[in-house]
XYZ file of C-alpha atoms in Angstrom:
751
model
C 7.334 -17.012 -29.538
C 9.825 -19.293 -27.634
C 11.821 -17.792 -24.768
C 15.536 -17.589 -25.226
C 17.716 -20.510 -24.253
C 18.903 -18.843 -20.932
C 15.296 -17.968 -19.969
C 14.027 -21.602 -20.732
C 16.830 -23.205 -18.818
C 16.291 -20.551 -15.919
C 12.712 -21.675 -15.683
C 13.601 -25.400 -15.631
C 16.154 -24.931 -12.969
C 13.980 -22.322 -10.893
C 16.980 -19.767 -11.016
C 17.208 -16.285 -12.434
C 18.017 -15.945 -16.102
C 21.055 -13.771 -15.386
C 22.586 -16.663 -13.458
C 22.175 -19.070 -16.357
C 23.368 -16.302 -18.965
C 26.594 -15.831 -16.730
C 27.076 -19.627 -16.458
C 26.687 -20.126 -20.162
C 29.337 -17.506 -21.011
C 31.798 -19.091 -18.511
C 31.247 -22.487 -20.073
C 31.532 -20.981 -23.651
C 34.936 -19.367 -22.528
C 36.307 -22.758 -21.558
C 35.758 -22.790 -17.832
C 34.841 -26.098 -16.135
C 31.936 -27.016 -13.880
C 34.097 -27.524 -10.817
C 35.927 -24.243 -11.405
C 32.679 -22.231 -11.974
C 30.947 -23.900 -8.995
C 33.726 -23.327 -6.610
C 35.464 -20.108 -7.724
C 32.704 -18.097 -9.631
C 29.922 -18.015 -7.181
C 29.640 -14.257 -7.287
C 29.267 -14.349 -11.154
C 26.650 -17.192 -11.242
C 24.804 -16.227 -8.017
C 26.017 -19.260 -6.375
C 24.932 -22.146 -8.844
C 26.235 -25.477 -7.364
C 27.854 -28.253 -9.387
C 24.586 -30.210 -9.623
C 22.762 -27.246 -11.074
C 25.584 -26.561 -13.443
C 25.856 -30.071 -14.768
C 22.115 -30.099 -15.390
C 22.439 -26.673 -17.099
C 25.333 -27.993 -19.275
C 23.191 -30.952 -20.353
C 20.209 -28.884 -21.294
C 22.262 -26.174 -22.948
C 23.625 -29.064 -25.141
C 20.120 -30.358 -25.975
C 18.606 -26.824 -26.680
C 21.529 -25.741 -28.973
C 21.017 -28.994 -30.925
C 17.368 -28.129 -31.236
C 18.114 -24.654 -32.468
C 20.640 -26.168 -35.059
C 18.026 -28.663 -36.147
C 15.281 -25.880 -36.384
C 17.600 -23.824 -38.785
C 18.008 -26.878 -40.996
C 14.413 -27.654 -41.199
C 13.348 -23.891 -42.013
C 16.018 -23.932 -44.717
C 14.832 -27.212 -46.268
C 11.178 -26.194 -46.360
C 11.967 -22.773 -47.700
C 14.088 -24.431 -50.535
C 11.031 -26.345 -51.337
C 8.894 -23.280 -51.650
C 6.539 -24.453 -49.018
C 7.297 -22.330 -45.937
C 4.245 -20.483 -45.093
C 4.078 -17.808 -42.434
C 1.959 -20.178 -40.168
C 4.358 -23.010 -40.633
C 7.386 -20.829 -39.748
C 5.764 -19.724 -36.690
C 4.806 -23.156 -35.622
C 8.497 -24.348 -36.263
C 9.934 -21.405 -34.305
C 7.637 -22.144 -31.352
C 8.434 -25.965 -31.359
C 9.891 -26.568 -27.865
C 11.264 -30.215 -28.326
C 12.796 -32.337 -30.978
C 9.643 -34.568 -31.258
C 7.290 -31.560 -32.073
C 9.921 -30.111 -34.610
C 10.189 -33.466 -36.362
C 6.314 -33.848 -36.522
C 6.051 -30.498 -38.230
C 8.973 -31.458 -40.698
C 7.439 -34.942 -41.450
C 5.296 -33.780 -44.628
C 8.305 -31.956 -45.938
C 11.009 -34.353 -45.141
C 12.834 -35.656 -48.293
C 11.885 -39.315 -48.538
C 12.057 -42.302 -50.783
C 9.346 -42.363 -53.386
C 6.251 -43.535 -51.748
C 3.057 -45.113 -52.980
C 1.395 -41.893 -52.084
C 3.744 -39.929 -54.273
C 3.191 -42.194 -57.053
C -0.525 -41.827 -56.806
C -0.085 -38.012 -56.848
C 2.062 -38.404 -59.977
C -0.747 -40.356 -61.618
C -3.139 -37.537 -60.928
C -5.214 -38.917 -58.131
C -4.769 -36.106 -55.592
C -8.083 -34.378 -56.680
C -9.949 -37.559 -56.136
C -8.605 -37.725 -52.508
C -9.562 -34.254 -51.878
C -13.020 -34.539 -53.449
C -13.969 -37.755 -51.315
C -12.720 -36.278 -48.148
C -14.477 -33.046 -48.692
C -17.805 -34.514 -49.917
C -18.495 -38.073 -48.512
C -21.868 -38.144 -50.505
C -19.754 -38.861 -53.560
C -19.719 -42.595 -54.595
C -16.024 -43.698 -54.540
C -16.280 -46.175 -57.323
C -18.136 -43.823 -59.615
C -15.704 -41.030 -58.976
C -12.731 -43.392 -59.190
C -13.767 -44.480 -62.732
C -13.147 -40.932 -64.058
C -9.590 -41.302 -63.136
C -8.684 -44.478 -64.960
C -5.617 -44.125 -67.200
C -3.555 -47.029 -68.141
C -0.703 -44.769 -69.393
C -0.478 -43.381 -65.699
C -0.464 -46.857 -64.121
C -4.265 -46.552 -63.062
C -5.644 -49.588 -64.796
C -9.031 -49.756 -63.043
C -11.374 -48.437 -60.398
C -9.548 -50.550 -57.631
C -6.196 -49.051 -58.689
C -7.483 -45.620 -58.464
C -9.116 -46.081 -54.982
C -5.981 -47.854 -53.763
C -3.844 -44.970 -54.888
C -6.341 -42.315 -53.461
C -6.222 -44.224 -50.136
C -2.425 -44.096 -50.021
C -2.606 -40.259 -50.417
C -5.010 -39.843 -47.639
C -3.167 -42.321 -45.347
C -0.080 -40.289 -45.805
C -1.744 -37.092 -45.277
C -3.372 -38.230 -42.037
C 0.028 -39.798 -40.818
C 1.841 -36.638 -41.352
C -0.565 -34.193 -39.616
C 1.554 -32.728 -36.701
C -1.484 -31.772 -34.578
C -3.091 -35.086 -34.609
C 0.177 -36.883 -34.212
C 0.668 -34.965 -30.980
C -2.882 -35.857 -29.618
C -2.518 -39.591 -30.483
C 1.019 -39.675 -28.941
C -0.281 -38.299 -25.751
C -3.334 -40.662 -25.583
C -1.064 -43.656 -26.464
C 1.287 -42.651 -23.679
C -1.618 -42.269 -21.190
C -3.545 -45.426 -22.127
C -0.779 -47.707 -23.712
C -0.099 -51.010 -22.088
C 3.200 -53.000 -22.609
C 2.665 -56.762 -22.780
C 5.382 -59.353 -22.895
C 5.522 -63.109 -23.482
C 8.080 -65.829 -23.930
C 9.249 -66.624 -27.425
C 8.054 -70.218 -28.246
C 10.770 -72.642 -27.433
C 12.939 -70.156 -25.483
C 11.582 -70.965 -21.883
C 14.828 -72.749 -20.795
C 17.203 -70.546 -22.746
C 15.592 -67.409 -21.470
C 14.891 -68.498 -17.910
C 16.543 -65.399 -16.420
C 13.738 -63.474 -17.888
C 10.914 -65.661 -16.424
C 9.390 -62.648 -14.474
C 8.293 -61.405 -17.892
C 7.123 -64.515 -19.726
C 3.474 -63.259 -18.825
C 3.672 -59.725 -17.977
C 1.796 -56.528 -18.483
C 2.189 -52.879 -17.238
C 0.955 -49.449 -18.180
C 3.351 -47.730 -20.612
C 3.709 -44.651 -18.423
C 4.148 -46.624 -15.127
C 7.094 -49.114 -16.146
C 10.052 -48.323 -14.021
C 13.434 -47.964 -15.831
C 14.984 -51.184 -14.718
C 11.993 -53.165 -15.955
C 12.176 -51.433 -19.323
C 15.744 -52.336 -19.763
C 15.188 -55.994 -18.578
C 12.380 -56.221 -21.219
C 14.334 -54.799 -24.056
C 17.344 -57.013 -23.204
C 15.066 -60.023 -23.172
C 13.753 -59.138 -26.615
C 17.253 -58.332 -27.950
C 18.381 -61.833 -26.750
C 15.390 -63.503 -28.540
C 13.606 -64.668 -25.428
C 10.683 -62.150 -25.130
C 7.924 -60.931 -27.553
C 6.997 -57.357 -26.703
C 3.798 -55.644 -27.940
C 2.092 -52.222 -27.097
C -1.635 -52.062 -26.952
C -4.257 -49.623 -25.661
C -5.952 -50.525 -22.524
C -9.301 -50.985 -24.458
C -7.808 -53.527 -26.694
C -7.572 -57.391 -26.364
C -3.779 -57.962 -26.568
C -4.349 -61.574 -27.875
C -6.789 -60.538 -30.585
C -5.661 -59.586 -34.304
C -5.299 -55.814 -34.385
C -7.643 -55.356 -37.370
C -10.528 -56.679 -35.381
C -10.558 -54.365 -32.496
C -11.554 -50.725 -32.941
C -10.057 -48.314 -30.510
C -10.188 -44.751 -29.175
C -7.243 -43.615 -31.161
C -9.082 -44.447 -34.484
C -11.960 -42.532 -33.361
C -9.763 -39.422 -32.430
C -8.131 -39.576 -35.768
C -11.543 -39.856 -37.629
C -12.821 -36.877 -35.650
C -9.733 -34.768 -36.325
C -9.805 -35.389 -40.150
C -13.529 -34.962 -40.191
C -14.732 -38.414 -41.050
C -18.089 -39.571 -39.933
C -19.868 -42.641 -40.634
C -23.296 -41.332 -41.366
C -24.439 -43.789 -44.001
C -23.215 -41.594 -47.000
C -21.776 -43.022 -50.071
C -18.010 -42.569 -49.082
C -18.361 -42.983 -45.363
C -17.465 -46.651 -45.037
C -14.545 -46.202 -47.531
C -13.190 -43.114 -45.623
C -13.528 -44.960 -42.223
C -11.719 -48.047 -43.602
C -8.915 -45.492 -44.810
C -8.683 -43.882 -41.289
C -8.382 -47.385 -39.679
C -5.736 -48.423 -42.112
C -3.798 -45.053 -41.512
C -3.889 -45.597 -37.791
C -2.966 -49.335 -37.845
C -0.512 -49.458 -40.878
C 1.261 -46.176 -40.452
C 0.455 -44.069 -37.420
C 0.472 -46.799 -34.632
C 3.684 -48.437 -36.093
C 5.375 -45.029 -36.165
C 4.225 -44.000 -32.792
C 4.779 -47.441 -31.141
C 8.506 -47.382 -32.187
C 8.682 -43.683 -31.137
C 7.363 -44.334 -27.696
C 9.283 -47.496 -27.080
C 12.448 -45.534 -28.028
C 11.170 -42.690 -25.711
C 10.765 -45.330 -23.033
C 14.228 -46.781 -23.647
C 15.809 -43.291 -23.600
C 14.147 -42.516 -20.265
C 15.294 -45.800 -18.813
C 18.730 -45.362 -20.049
C 18.894 -41.832 -18.550
C 17.810 -43.246 -15.380
C 20.276 -46.111 -15.559
C 23.136 -43.585 -16.274
C 22.075 -41.491 -13.211
C 22.171 -44.737 -10.966
C 25.571 -45.473 -12.364
C 26.764 -42.027 -11.858
C 25.499 -41.665 -8.230
C 27.046 -45.096 -7.338
C 30.328 -44.152 -9.044
C 30.446 -40.939 -7.034
C 29.766 -42.821 -3.748
C 32.679 -45.277 -4.650
C 35.034 -42.651 -5.672
C 34.358 -40.554 -2.557
C 34.549 -43.697 -0.252
C 36.824 -43.365 2.778
C 40.480 -43.736 2.180
C 42.611 -45.630 4.648
C 45.451 -43.247 4.210
C 49.181 -43.352 3.799
C 49.881 -46.739 5.319
C 51.926 -49.675 4.088
C 49.525 -52.037 2.659
C 49.568 -55.626 1.438
C 47.195 -56.330 -1.536
C 45.858 -60.090 -2.017
C 44.190 -60.960 -5.247
C 42.677 -64.327 -4.318
C 42.678 -67.419 -6.513
C 42.512 -71.183 -5.995
C 44.309 -73.233 -8.685
C 46.370 -70.097 -9.811
C 47.310 -69.110 -6.234
C 46.912 -65.843 -4.375
C 48.689 -62.878 -5.890
C 50.396 -60.708 -3.277
C 51.805 -56.950 -3.714
C 53.068 -54.704 -0.962
C 52.989 -50.878 -1.385
C 54.586 -48.429 0.942
C 52.776 -45.552 2.502
C 53.007 -43.529 -0.715
C 51.592 -46.332 -2.955
C 55.076 -47.407 -4.254
C 55.331 -51.021 -5.062
C 58.122 -52.672 -2.871
C 57.399 -56.453 -3.121
C 55.522 -59.149 -4.651
C 54.923 -62.953 -4.323
C 52.350 -65.586 -5.274
C 51.328 -68.236 -2.629
C 49.257 -71.326 -2.971
C 47.397 -71.952 0.275
C 44.301 -73.561 -1.347
C 43.588 -76.640 -3.233
C 44.984 -78.385 -5.067
C 48.401 -77.476 -3.431
C 47.296 -76.644 0.112
C 50.470 -74.820 1.142
C 48.664 -73.253 4.173
C 51.352 -72.915 6.734
C 53.962 -72.086 4.060
C 51.729 -69.157 2.788
C 51.285 -67.743 6.272
C 55.097 -67.815 6.759
C 55.558 -65.913 3.440
C 52.918 -63.122 4.422
C 54.357 -62.750 7.776
C 57.825 -62.186 6.510
C 56.703 -59.741 3.910
C 54.711 -57.952 6.525
C 57.500 -57.706 9.083
C 60.002 -56.678 6.307
C 57.967 -53.791 4.960
C 56.161 -52.617 8.241
C 52.782 -53.496 6.761
C 49.695 -51.993 8.690
C 46.854 -53.169 6.411
C 45.965 -56.161 4.433
C 43.551 -55.423 1.497
C 41.666 -58.610 0.149
C 39.950 -58.646 -3.203
C 36.264 -59.933 -2.962
C 36.608 -62.258 -6.095
C 36.880 -65.989 -6.177
C 38.482 -67.625 -3.097
C 38.139 -64.292 -1.176
C 36.591 -65.969 1.901
C 39.088 -68.734 1.877
C 41.901 -66.240 1.699
C 40.210 -64.095 4.537
C 40.684 -67.285 6.579
C 44.253 -67.478 5.789
C 44.700 -63.946 6.961
C 42.852 -64.641 10.155
C 45.384 -67.540 10.884
C 48.185 -64.958 10.073
C 46.654 -62.838 12.783
C 46.398 -65.758 15.228
C 49.946 -66.833 14.742
C 51.648 -63.497 14.331
C 49.731 -61.192 16.720
C 52.935 -59.120 17.135
C 52.442 -57.787 13.686
C 49.252 -55.731 14.740
C 47.642 -56.087 11.441
C 44.288 -55.051 10.164
C 42.371 -56.674 7.225
C 39.702 -55.417 4.982
C 37.886 -56.930 1.972
C 37.698 -54.498 -0.862
C 35.838 -54.580 -4.376
C 38.182 -55.727 -7.009
C 35.880 -54.577 -9.750
C 37.996 -53.200 -12.654
C 41.326 -54.543 -11.218
C 41.689 -56.844 -14.142
C 41.146 -54.011 -16.721
C 43.630 -51.926 -15.044
C 46.054 -54.978 -14.914
C 45.869 -55.418 -18.819
C 45.859 -51.526 -19.519
C 48.631 -49.562 -21.394
C 48.857 -47.618 -18.230
C 49.771 -50.553 -15.963
C 52.096 -51.903 -18.648
C 54.005 -48.413 -18.535
C 54.031 -48.408 -14.681
C 55.012 -52.049 -14.218
C 56.568 -53.295 -17.514
C 58.285 -56.159 -15.836
C 55.508 -57.259 -13.604
C 53.049 -60.148 -14.440
C 49.497 -59.129 -15.277
C 48.092 -60.868 -12.418
C 50.395 -59.242 -9.890
C 49.452 -55.846 -11.224
C 45.883 -56.580 -10.008
C 47.093 -57.088 -6.409
C 48.953 -53.617 -6.590
C 45.581 -52.134 -7.569
C 43.716 -53.944 -4.712
C 46.263 -52.485 -2.243
C 46.294 -49.119 -3.513
C 42.369 -48.800 -3.694
C 42.273 -49.410 -0.008
C 44.907 -46.495 0.627
C 43.067 -44.011 -1.645
C 40.108 -45.408 -3.786
C 39.713 -42.202 -5.726
C 43.432 -41.980 -6.815
C 43.390 -45.661 -7.910
C 39.926 -45.979 -9.568
C 40.646 -42.932 -11.881
C 43.047 -45.091 -13.657
C 40.122 -47.402 -14.808
C 37.479 -46.658 -17.357
C 34.535 -45.956 -15.180
C 32.320 -48.137 -17.170
C 34.492 -51.085 -16.102
C 33.990 -50.444 -12.299
C 30.762 -52.321 -12.509
C 28.377 -50.342 -10.118
C 25.827 -49.767 -12.730
C 22.238 -50.774 -13.604
C 21.967 -52.390 -17.204
C 24.958 -50.170 -17.986
C 25.739 -52.027 -21.317
C 22.154 -51.279 -22.549
C 22.462 -47.596 -22.183
C 23.645 -45.036 -24.503
C 27.377 -45.370 -24.371
C 28.201 -41.799 -25.329
C 25.703 -40.319 -22.834
C 27.028 -42.762 -20.240
C 30.775 -41.947 -20.730
C 29.901 -38.307 -20.711
C 27.904 -38.525 -17.449
C 30.640 -40.696 -15.795
C 33.570 -38.492 -17.011
C 31.715 -35.599 -15.361
C 31.301 -37.506 -12.031
C 34.973 -38.325 -11.963
C 35.951 -34.849 -12.753
C 33.660 -33.506 -9.902
C 34.968 -35.996 -7.419
C 38.606 -35.507 -8.149
C 38.292 -31.656 -7.818
C 36.193 -31.779 -4.726
C 38.926 -33.697 -2.985
C 41.883 -31.910 -4.490
C 45.161 -33.401 -5.848
C 48.738 -33.321 -4.399
C 50.572 -32.312 -7.576
C 53.885 -33.667 -6.276
C 52.540 -37.354 -5.848
C 49.618 -37.587 -8.299
C 49.595 -39.794 -11.241
C 48.987 -38.800 -14.951
C 45.489 -40.259 -14.773
C 44.650 -38.302 -11.706
C 46.085 -35.078 -12.860
C 44.187 -35.519 -16.119
C 40.935 -35.191 -14.213
C 41.854 -31.837 -12.577
C 39.928 -28.826 -14.067
C 41.586 -27.456 -17.102
C 44.135 -30.045 -17.526
C 44.510 -32.491 -20.581
C 46.240 -35.764 -20.711
C 49.229 -34.118 -22.428
C 49.456 -31.315 -19.762
C 49.192 -33.899 -16.988
C 52.107 -35.741 -18.584
C 54.096 -32.503 -18.931
C 53.468 -31.720 -15.113
C 54.819 -35.277 -14.196
C 57.774 -34.836 -16.521
C 58.674 -31.409 -15.297
C 58.385 -32.927 -11.609
C 60.658 -35.881 -12.552
C 63.201 -33.470 -14.180
C 63.188 -30.687 -11.550
C 62.089 -32.277 -8.274
C 58.785 -31.453 -6.373
C 57.011 -28.121 -6.986
C 57.769 -25.733 -4.350
C 54.807 -23.412 -4.865
C 51.796 -23.131 -7.269
C 53.620 -20.240 -9.315
C 56.150 -22.908 -10.532
C 53.365 -24.601 -12.425
C 53.644 -21.971 -14.991
C 57.063 -23.249 -15.742
C 55.430 -26.232 -17.228
C 55.630 -26.247 -21.119
C 52.135 -25.139 -22.541
C 50.500 -24.457 -19.113
C 49.281 -21.014 -19.730
C 47.406 -18.302 -17.777
C 43.990 -19.640 -18.737
C 44.872 -23.236 -17.680
C 46.594 -22.092 -14.392
C 43.424 -20.133 -13.561
C 41.293 -23.325 -14.044
C 43.550 -25.700 -12.271
C 45.624 -23.947 -9.604
C 42.913 -24.021 -6.886
C 42.421 -27.818 -7.191
C 46.193 -28.663 -6.980
C 47.834 -28.953 -3.538
C 51.441 -28.461 -2.572
C 51.594 -29.941 0.776
C 55.002 -28.894 2.040
C 55.938 -25.918 -0.239
C 56.962 -22.345 0.359
C 53.431 -20.964 0.877
C 51.158 -22.535 3.377
C 48.003 -21.423 1.314
C 49.220 -23.666 -1.560
C 48.006 -26.735 0.525
C 44.436 -25.297 0.714
C 41.580 -24.759 -1.726
C 42.142 -21.017 -1.661
C 42.640 -19.980 -5.261
C 45.990 -17.904 -5.770
C 43.745 -15.193 -7.328
C 42.408 -14.699 -3.962
C 45.525 -14.636 -2.022
C 45.223 -10.922 -1.546
C 42.113 -11.416 0.542
C 44.129 -13.627 2.865
C 46.823 -10.905 2.973
C 44.179 -8.422 4.118
C 43.041 -10.633 6.868
C 46.530 -11.290 7.879
C 47.417 -7.558 7.879
C 44.427 -6.665 10.069
C 45.252 -9.042 12.720
C 48.969 -8.600 12.614
C 49.970 -12.354 12.673
C 51.750 -14.376 10.179
C 49.472 -16.471 7.918
C 50.956 -19.787 9.600
C 49.545 -18.698 12.896
C 46.043 -17.743 11.401
C 45.534 -21.039 9.671
C 43.668 -23.475 11.927
C 42.920 -20.935 14.613
C 39.083 -21.752 14.484
C 38.164 -19.320 17.383
C 39.814 -16.298 15.741
C 38.493 -17.060 12.239
C 34.893 -17.684 13.315
C 34.811 -14.298 15.024
C 35.936 -12.492 11.813
C 33.379 -10.437 9.809
C 33.632 -11.773 6.379
C 31.848 -8.640 4.886
C 34.975 -6.670 5.910
C 37.099 -8.431 3.424
C 35.009 -8.190 0.311
C 35.711 -6.016 -2.651
C 34.599 -5.490 -6.282
C 36.100 -8.864 -7.301
C 35.568 -11.069 -4.255
C 32.224 -11.107 -2.667
C 30.646 -12.611 0.474
C 30.399 -16.151 -0.722
C 34.249 -16.304 -1.693
C 35.398 -14.714 1.373
C 33.280 -17.253 3.573
C 34.805 -20.041 1.602
C 38.191 -18.665 2.247
C 37.689 -18.411 6.085
C 36.369 -21.989 6.049
C 39.708 -23.235 4.200
C 41.883 -21.170 6.568
C 40.140 -23.109 9.392
C 40.775 -26.645 8.009
C 43.042 -26.135 4.963
C 42.783 -29.051 2.312
C 39.896 -30.699 4.380
C 38.968 -34.028 2.717
C 35.144 -34.165 2.196
C 35.249 -38.020 2.282
C 33.875 -39.922 5.335
C 35.794 -41.807 8.020
C 37.272 -45.107 7.021
C 35.421 -48.271 8.198
C 34.498 -51.527 6.850
C 32.288 -54.684 7.403
C 33.014 -57.726 9.462
C 31.691 -60.792 7.667
C 30.246 -63.650 9.781
C 32.569 -66.527 10.394
C 31.566 -69.908 8.931
C 29.279 -68.230 6.286
C 31.154 -68.507 3.200
C 28.556 -69.675 0.459
C 24.860 -69.730 -0.455
C 24.584 -73.010 1.417
C 25.633 -71.562 4.617
C 22.941 -68.971 4.711
C 19.692 -69.505 6.687
C 16.481 -67.553 6.770
C 16.362 -64.875 9.544
C 20.167 -64.869 9.693
C 21.471 -61.324 10.588
C 24.680 -60.365 8.941
C 26.975 -57.334 8.436
C 27.730 -56.437 4.654
C 28.841 -53.798 2.427
C 26.627 -51.983 -0.121
C 28.084 -52.582 -3.566
C 25.525 -51.314 -5.937
C 22.251 -49.130 -5.565
C 19.620 -49.402 -8.265
C 16.325 -47.906 -8.752
C 14.692 -51.108 -7.291
C 16.991 -51.589 -4.377
C 20.517 -52.095 -3.116
C 23.004 -55.019 -3.523
C 24.860 -56.044 -0.458
C 28.009 -58.095 -0.352
C 27.712 -60.426 2.763
C 30.761 -62.564 2.024
C 29.311 -65.470 0.010
C 30.570 -64.562 -3.406
C 26.975 -63.524 -4.516
C 25.497 -60.145 -3.539
C 22.014 -60.171 -1.905
C 19.429 -57.883 -2.910
C 17.557 -55.608 -0.456
C 14.389 -54.556 -2.294
C 13.360 -50.943 -2.149
C 10.453 -51.954 0.001
C 12.789 -53.700 2.351
C 15.254 -50.757 2.769
C 13.584 -48.974 5.589
C 10.463 -49.057 7.891
C 9.197 -45.894 6.202
C 8.271 -45.512 2.610
C 11.259 -45.109 0.171
C 10.836 -43.410 -3.213
C 14.635 -43.480 -4.026
C 17.055 -46.043 -2.584
C 19.831 -43.512 -2.808
C 17.927 -41.562 0.022
C 18.843 -44.470 2.337
C 22.017 -46.194 1.298
C 25.002 -45.644 -0.888
C 27.811 -47.746 -2.344
C 30.360 -48.522 0.359
C 27.996 -48.197 3.297
C 28.321 -50.797 5.968
C 24.909 -52.205 6.793
C 23.062 -54.808 8.785
C 20.707 -57.074 6.999
C 18.611 -60.084 7.653
C 18.197 -63.085 5.104
C 14.653 -63.439 3.748
C 15.092 -65.937 1.200
C 17.848 -67.989 -0.420
C 17.232 -69.365 -4.028
C 20.447 -71.553 -4.534
C 19.558 -72.712 -8.277
C 19.101 -69.014 -9.397
C 21.838 -67.805 -7.172
C 19.543 -65.137 -5.577
C 19.575 -63.877 -2.051
C 16.622 -61.719 -0.746
C 17.697 -59.601 2.152
C 15.930 -56.842 4.359
C 17.195 -53.805 6.330
C 13.935 -53.728 8.347
C 15.343 -55.144 11.422
C 12.699 -53.796 13.958
C 12.367 -57.206 15.594
C 16.087 -57.431 15.945
C 16.453 -54.036 17.256
C 13.872 -54.790 19.986
C 15.758 -57.971 21.019
C 18.884 -56.037 21.174
C 17.364 -53.467 23.269
C 15.841 -56.103 25.683
C 19.334 -57.696 26.015
C 20.848 -54.296 26.968
C 17.971 -53.618 29.276
C 18.499 -56.674 31.114
C 21.985 -55.933 31.713
C 21.330 -52.370 32.894
C 17.888 -51.933 34.385
C 18.808 -48.888 36.359
C 19.033 -46.574 33.411
C 16.329 -46.283 31.006
C 17.866 -43.502 28.913
C 21.103 -45.579 28.474
C 18.840 -48.481 27.393
C 17.253 -46.187 24.614
C 20.541 -44.938 23.312
C 21.884 -48.594 22.997
C 18.773 -49.719 21.214
């Protein structure tokens, strides 16, 4: 008998069943993953957010499996065909594939040729020939000729009998499982170009003459193959490794036919019915079973590839959302353009829009000096500290303009950074942007987004559908429901990991806080607009429809930075304030003096402050928060410096070493923006001197890296890069050594 759902998940996650059961109960009660991971560690035994997300996904699958099991049992029982053995097999099916295999013979279907043959009374003939191959098929079939039943002659009788046996073989759950396993282990995928599509499908040229074992194809190649087929450029076939892919299928016997024959008891021993039965087995495999399994395995391959693609997208999105914020500094956003001009937006330190303009420094107008003057005046007027440049068309030309601005106006002490503008156009045309800036031109809204995403990437990017941010691997080929669910989980985890200032947060940002819905987020902002800033977390309960359950889920992730209670700017949950009160009472100091006193807090014995409700994990978390209240888990802010004079593909030279920013990480490598309007690819084999199994172990989106150019394919717009810079590092070490020969240790550190 199958284990319970909690027991199965516990085995998969290598945790205790009690931990899983507790987490399931909390999820069923409406608790969110961030809340459980942060504030219910004692209940779940310390399950982290990754374990909880995996648990949540498996729980969904296994509950769907149980629902389907009930439907199947009911259906077969209503047919009067549910034997104790079949019931037991169904109850022990541990996945959807096995369950459907068992259901296949009983699944209501359209009237088949086999059913028609059974209605014509041919089932006894099928049973007889299979049971006794010494019988002569033609002689036996002659006994079943009946024109009124549609059996006109011997051939018709044998054809109908063959249909019965083929369906019987094809619906045998045990043999299907073995054949599926063999095909998975020994299947080979072949692809070739569709005749006449070589030019149109040139981007799939790598797959015009390609083959790879089914079980070994990495996810990105699976999705590329399927996209090529969907676009009409590729033919894809699945064959066994003992078959000739170019030969007609009917001419090549294979191991699967032998397995099927053995399982159903067909042996070619020269008896009267042996040849006919062998042909029936062969037809069952090639006409029914293989086609069914080929479709199923290719779908299985696609689903696995989609799952991998979704994971890649989710990992990249997490890295992007948790990228280092520049912080509350007045920022100028530049959305580059040539003919249409460069759109300019200035936001103050809180992200509020204070000024906009459009300048035309590039061809055809070439108002270079006038544009510099406009930028200088705006920067001076609004005390701008940072300039954020979008990385789209005319980015490098606009970067040059900003360099001239620095040159002619050093007194402004400005700094510039190039940021990804992915999704900015989506935000610009969104209903949210229209509500926020109803009078502002769509193109200028993009410049606002570019400025704000430098100040705080997380707060700005939550306004955009995650699928539009563009850090995925074949994201449009993946299951969109699963993709959206996974990406929403990532956004929720990131927002709650950082925390949200309830007095400045937008509705989209608040919507992602644990326990809050879009309508509740709108109510919070409306209350804030009507009553002023929240003074403490308790005031959140004054917001209409924000009840105790929602408060419990959300309060710990909402920060009040300058309120009545200093604990409200920390991640300490209000329910745990009594623990802090015990700490304060013991030391006899006000909480304001305890917060930030690292030496005092580190010397406290956390076990002293535990009770029946709050155990050691929670108390330790509280002490960490008191040490650094509201600490931001995001890294220190930094960016790449693109090389002057390298602005397009034609400027690149082999062996050129450049600095760039990782824009996307896939299963096969990482894409790096080196400032030439076309990201280069660092293949997985070129990411490190050591073997790399997963590119995410080496780099993540937003990382600043040094790369060397390996190859430039201008016609195909492809750049091959490497991060294996051993020779370059050695040269740098030699240069340092030449300048400081007296200190070998220092030379080693510099290298």
